[in-house]
Coordinates of C-alpha atoms in Angstrom, one line a residue:
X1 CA 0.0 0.0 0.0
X2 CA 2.5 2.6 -1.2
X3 CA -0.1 5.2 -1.5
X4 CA -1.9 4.7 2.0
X5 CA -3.9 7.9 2.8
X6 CA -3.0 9.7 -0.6
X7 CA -5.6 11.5 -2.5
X8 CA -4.9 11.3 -6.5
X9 CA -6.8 13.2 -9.3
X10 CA -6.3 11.1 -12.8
X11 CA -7.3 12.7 -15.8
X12 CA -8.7 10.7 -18.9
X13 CA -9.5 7.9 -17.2
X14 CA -12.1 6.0 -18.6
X15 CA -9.9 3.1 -20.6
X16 CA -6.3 2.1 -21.5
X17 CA -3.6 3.6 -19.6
X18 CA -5.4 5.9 -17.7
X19 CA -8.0 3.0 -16.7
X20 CA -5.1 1.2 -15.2
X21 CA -3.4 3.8 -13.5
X22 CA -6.7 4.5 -11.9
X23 CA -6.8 1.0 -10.7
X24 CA -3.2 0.8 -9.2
X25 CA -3.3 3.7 -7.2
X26 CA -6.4 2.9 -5.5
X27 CA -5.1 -0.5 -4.9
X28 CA -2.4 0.5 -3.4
X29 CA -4.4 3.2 -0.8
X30 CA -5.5 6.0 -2.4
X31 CA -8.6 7.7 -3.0
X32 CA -9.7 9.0 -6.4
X33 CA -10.8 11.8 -8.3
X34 CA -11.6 10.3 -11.8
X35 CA -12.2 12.4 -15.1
X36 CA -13.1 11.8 -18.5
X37 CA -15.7 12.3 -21.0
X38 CA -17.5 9.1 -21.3
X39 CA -20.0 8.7 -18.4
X40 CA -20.7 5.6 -18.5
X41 CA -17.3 4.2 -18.5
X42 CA -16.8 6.2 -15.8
X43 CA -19.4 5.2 -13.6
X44 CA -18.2 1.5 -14.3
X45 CA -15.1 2.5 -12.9
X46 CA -15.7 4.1 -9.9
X47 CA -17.8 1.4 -9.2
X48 CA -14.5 -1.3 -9.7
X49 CA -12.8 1.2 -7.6
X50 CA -15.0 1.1 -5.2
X51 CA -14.7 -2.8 -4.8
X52 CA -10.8 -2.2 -3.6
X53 CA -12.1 -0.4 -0.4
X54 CA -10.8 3.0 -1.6
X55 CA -13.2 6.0 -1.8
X56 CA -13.8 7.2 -5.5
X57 CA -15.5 10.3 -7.1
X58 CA -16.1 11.2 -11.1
X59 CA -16.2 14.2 -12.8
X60 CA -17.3 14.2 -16.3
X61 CA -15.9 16.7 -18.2
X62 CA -13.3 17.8 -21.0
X63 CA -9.8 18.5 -20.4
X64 CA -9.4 21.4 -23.1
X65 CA -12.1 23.4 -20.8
X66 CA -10.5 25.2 -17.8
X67 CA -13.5 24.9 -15.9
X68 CA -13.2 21.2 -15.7
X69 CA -9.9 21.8 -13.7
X70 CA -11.4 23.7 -11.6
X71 CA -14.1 21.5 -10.5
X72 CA -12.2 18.6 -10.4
X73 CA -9.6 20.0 -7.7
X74 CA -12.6 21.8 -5.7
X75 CA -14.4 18.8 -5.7
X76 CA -10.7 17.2 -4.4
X77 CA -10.4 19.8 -2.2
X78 CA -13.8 20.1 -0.6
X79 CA -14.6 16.3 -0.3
X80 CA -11.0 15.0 0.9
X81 CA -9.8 18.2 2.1
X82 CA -6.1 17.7 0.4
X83 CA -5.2 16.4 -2.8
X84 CA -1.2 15.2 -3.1
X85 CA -1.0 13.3 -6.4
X86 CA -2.4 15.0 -10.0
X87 CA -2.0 12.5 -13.4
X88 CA -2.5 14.4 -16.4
X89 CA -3.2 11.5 -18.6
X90 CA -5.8 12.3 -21.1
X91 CA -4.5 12.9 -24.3
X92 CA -5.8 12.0 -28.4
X93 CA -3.9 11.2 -31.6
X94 CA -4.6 12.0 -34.8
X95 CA -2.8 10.5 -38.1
X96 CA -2.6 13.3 -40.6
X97 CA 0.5 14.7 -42.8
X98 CA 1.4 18.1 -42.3
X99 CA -0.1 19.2 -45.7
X100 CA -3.3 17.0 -44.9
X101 CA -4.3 18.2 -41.4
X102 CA -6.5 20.6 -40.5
X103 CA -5.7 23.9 -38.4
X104 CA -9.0 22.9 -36.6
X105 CA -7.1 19.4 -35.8
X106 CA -4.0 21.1 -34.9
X107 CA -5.6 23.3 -32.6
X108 CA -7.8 20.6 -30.9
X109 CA -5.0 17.8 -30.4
X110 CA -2.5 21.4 -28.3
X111 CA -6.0 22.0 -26.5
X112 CA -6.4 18.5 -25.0
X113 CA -2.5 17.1 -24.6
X114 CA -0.8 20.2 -23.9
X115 CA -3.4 23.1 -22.7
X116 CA -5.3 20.7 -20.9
X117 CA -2.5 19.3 -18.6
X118 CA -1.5 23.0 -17.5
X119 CA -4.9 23.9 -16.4
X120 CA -4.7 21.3 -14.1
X121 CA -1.6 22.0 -12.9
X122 CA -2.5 25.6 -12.3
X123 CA -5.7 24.8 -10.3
X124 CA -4.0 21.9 -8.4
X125 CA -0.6 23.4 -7.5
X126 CA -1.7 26.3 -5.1
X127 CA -3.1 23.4 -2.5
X128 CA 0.3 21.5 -3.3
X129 CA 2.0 24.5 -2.2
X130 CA -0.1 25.5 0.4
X131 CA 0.6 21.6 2.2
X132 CA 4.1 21.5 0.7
X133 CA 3.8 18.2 -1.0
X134 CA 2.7 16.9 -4.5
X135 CA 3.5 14.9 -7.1
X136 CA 2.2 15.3 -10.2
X137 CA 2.8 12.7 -13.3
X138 CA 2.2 13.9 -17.0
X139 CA 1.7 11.1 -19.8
X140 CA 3.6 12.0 -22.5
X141 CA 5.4 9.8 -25.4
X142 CA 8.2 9.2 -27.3
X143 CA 6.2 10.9 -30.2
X144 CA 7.5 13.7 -28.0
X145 CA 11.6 12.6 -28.5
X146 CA 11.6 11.1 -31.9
X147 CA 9.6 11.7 -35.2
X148 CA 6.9 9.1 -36.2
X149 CA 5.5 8.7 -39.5
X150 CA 2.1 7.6 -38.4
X151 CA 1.4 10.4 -35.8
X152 CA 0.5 14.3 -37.3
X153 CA 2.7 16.5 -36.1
X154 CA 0.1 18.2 -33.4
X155 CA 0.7 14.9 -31.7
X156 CA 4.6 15.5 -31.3
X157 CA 4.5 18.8 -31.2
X158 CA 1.7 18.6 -28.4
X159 CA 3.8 16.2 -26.4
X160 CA 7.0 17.7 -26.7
X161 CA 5.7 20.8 -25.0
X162 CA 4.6 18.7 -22.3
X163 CA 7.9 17.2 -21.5
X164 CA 9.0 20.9 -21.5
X165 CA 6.2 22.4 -19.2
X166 CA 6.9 19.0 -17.1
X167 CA 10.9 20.3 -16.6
X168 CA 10.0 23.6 -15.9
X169 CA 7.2 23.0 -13.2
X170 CA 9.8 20.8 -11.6
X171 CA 12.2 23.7 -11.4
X172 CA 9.6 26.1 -9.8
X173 CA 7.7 23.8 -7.5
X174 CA 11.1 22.1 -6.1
X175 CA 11.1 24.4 -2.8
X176 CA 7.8 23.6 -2.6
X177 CA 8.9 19.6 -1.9
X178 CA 6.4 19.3 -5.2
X179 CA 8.3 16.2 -7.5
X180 CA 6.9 16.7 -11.3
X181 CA 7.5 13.8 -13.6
X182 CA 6.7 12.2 -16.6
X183 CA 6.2 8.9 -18.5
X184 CA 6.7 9.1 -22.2
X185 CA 5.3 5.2 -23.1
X186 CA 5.8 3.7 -26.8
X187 CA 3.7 1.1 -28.8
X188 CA 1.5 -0.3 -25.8
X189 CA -1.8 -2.3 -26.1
X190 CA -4.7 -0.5 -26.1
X191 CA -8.2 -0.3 -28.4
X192 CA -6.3 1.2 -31.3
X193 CA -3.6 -1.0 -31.5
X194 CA -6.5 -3.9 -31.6
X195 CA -7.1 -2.7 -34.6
X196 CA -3.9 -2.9 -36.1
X197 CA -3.6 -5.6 -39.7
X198 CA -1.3 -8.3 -38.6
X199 CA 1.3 -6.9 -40.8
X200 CA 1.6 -3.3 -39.3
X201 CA 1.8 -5.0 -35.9
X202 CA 4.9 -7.1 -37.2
X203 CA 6.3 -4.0 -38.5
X204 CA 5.8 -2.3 -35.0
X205 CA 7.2 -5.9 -33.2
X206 CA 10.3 -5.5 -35.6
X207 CA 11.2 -2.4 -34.3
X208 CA 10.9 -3.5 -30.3
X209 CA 14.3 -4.6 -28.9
X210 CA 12.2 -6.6 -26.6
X211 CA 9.7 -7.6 -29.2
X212 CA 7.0 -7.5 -27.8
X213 CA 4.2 -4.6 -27.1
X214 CA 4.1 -2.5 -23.8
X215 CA 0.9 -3.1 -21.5
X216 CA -1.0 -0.1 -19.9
X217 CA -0.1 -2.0 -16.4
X218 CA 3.5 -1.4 -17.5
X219 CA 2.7 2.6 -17.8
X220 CA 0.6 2.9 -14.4
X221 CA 3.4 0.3 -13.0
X222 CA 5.7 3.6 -13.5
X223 CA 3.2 5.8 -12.3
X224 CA 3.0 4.5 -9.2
X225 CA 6.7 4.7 -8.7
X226 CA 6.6 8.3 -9.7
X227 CA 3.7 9.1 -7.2
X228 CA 5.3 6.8 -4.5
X229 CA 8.0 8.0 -1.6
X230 CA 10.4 5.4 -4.0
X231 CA 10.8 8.8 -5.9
X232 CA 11.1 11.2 -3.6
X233 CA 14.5 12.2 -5.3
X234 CA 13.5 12.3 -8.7
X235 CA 11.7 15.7 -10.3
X236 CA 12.1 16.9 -13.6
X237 CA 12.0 13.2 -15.7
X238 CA 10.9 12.1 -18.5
X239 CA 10.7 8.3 -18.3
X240 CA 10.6 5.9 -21.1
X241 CA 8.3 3.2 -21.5
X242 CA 8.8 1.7 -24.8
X243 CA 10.6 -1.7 -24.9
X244 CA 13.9 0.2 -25.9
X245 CA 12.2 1.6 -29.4
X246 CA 13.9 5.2 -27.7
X247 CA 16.8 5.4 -25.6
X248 CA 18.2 8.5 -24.0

């Protein structure tokens, strides 16, 4: 029980990787504030959160709105009374060239992945400062390090000014005993990959030193280090998740 008595927000929560970080911090003590956009899948998870003993509350709502933010963390703040642990997980992907993609898309994908993690970390980070402790987690990817082909570029672009705004938080909020750190995961198993042809998946496989896909229990496995006392000397990171496909 690593996270005994800790109150975590997670953000995009309804299925993949954010489902199973959800999952691992409440087993492992902590009580939840879970958002997302689909209701219904985040009613069912509250519910399996529920089951672990932990205390769980949803907030449906999108990311890209600031007002989202600011309900989740009041909601935090005025049920729980603290919150120590914000994952900005939610995040889309859109597979355009440059000269295909629409500015509308552009705009969206920065809105979600990149605006929408430093709304919440504005609206969380005054009651981090206030109690002196936090630790906040942004999922990023190695989209974010290295150029891929089947990603548009608001994808990278968005991702790599995550793992930016995740550096530079770290710097301010270090006096604060704050520790903000990152996860950049590669090809993992999730929905979309599900619906990968047999032979784009062996093209993917082929490019794995460890041949073989990542897991989202793998990502939330890391998350739970980064949110645990295990980290308490690590701020500013960006760590990979990716079977060796980057190294740095």
């Amino acid at each position: 029980m690593l996270l005994q008595n800790q109150v975590a927000v997670v953000t995009g929560a309804t299925r993949g990787i954010g489902r199973a970080i959800a999952i691992t911090l409440a087993n492992n003590g902590a009580s939840l504030i879970i958002n997302g956009t689909n209701k219904d899948r985040l009613q069912k998870l509250m519910l399996e959160i529920e089951e672990t003993g932990q205390k769980c509350l949803m907030i449906t709502g999108d990311v890209a709105d600031p007002k989202t933010a600011e309900e989740v963390v009041e909601t935090a703040i005025n049920y729980f009374y603290k919150m120590d642990i914000l994952v900005n997980n939610a995040g889309i992907n859109m597979r355009s060239s440059t000269l295909e993609m629409d500015l509308e898309d552009w705009n969206k994908v920065l809105d979600i992945n990149l605006n929408g993690s430093l709304y919440f970390c504005k609206t969380a980070l005054p009651y981090m400062i206030k109690n002196r402790y936090g630790k906040i987690v942004n999922v990023s990817s190695t989209a974010a390090k290295t150029a891929h082909k089947n990603a548009a570029p608001s994808y990278g672009a968005s991702k790599a000014g995550v793992d930016y705004l995740t550096r530079h938080l770290a710097i301010e909020m270090s006096e604060y005993n704050i520790n903000v750190n990152g996860v950049n995961p590669g090809p993992v198993e999730t929905d979309m990959s599900s619906q990968w042809t047999d032979e784009y998946r062996q093209q993917v496989l082929s490019k794995i030193p460890l041949q073989k896909l990542g897991t989202p229990q793998n990502v939330a496995d890391t998350v739970l280090f980064l949110t645990s006392e295990m980290s308490d000397f690590i701020t500013g990171e960006t760590i990979n998740v990716n079977g060796g496909t980057y190294m740095n």
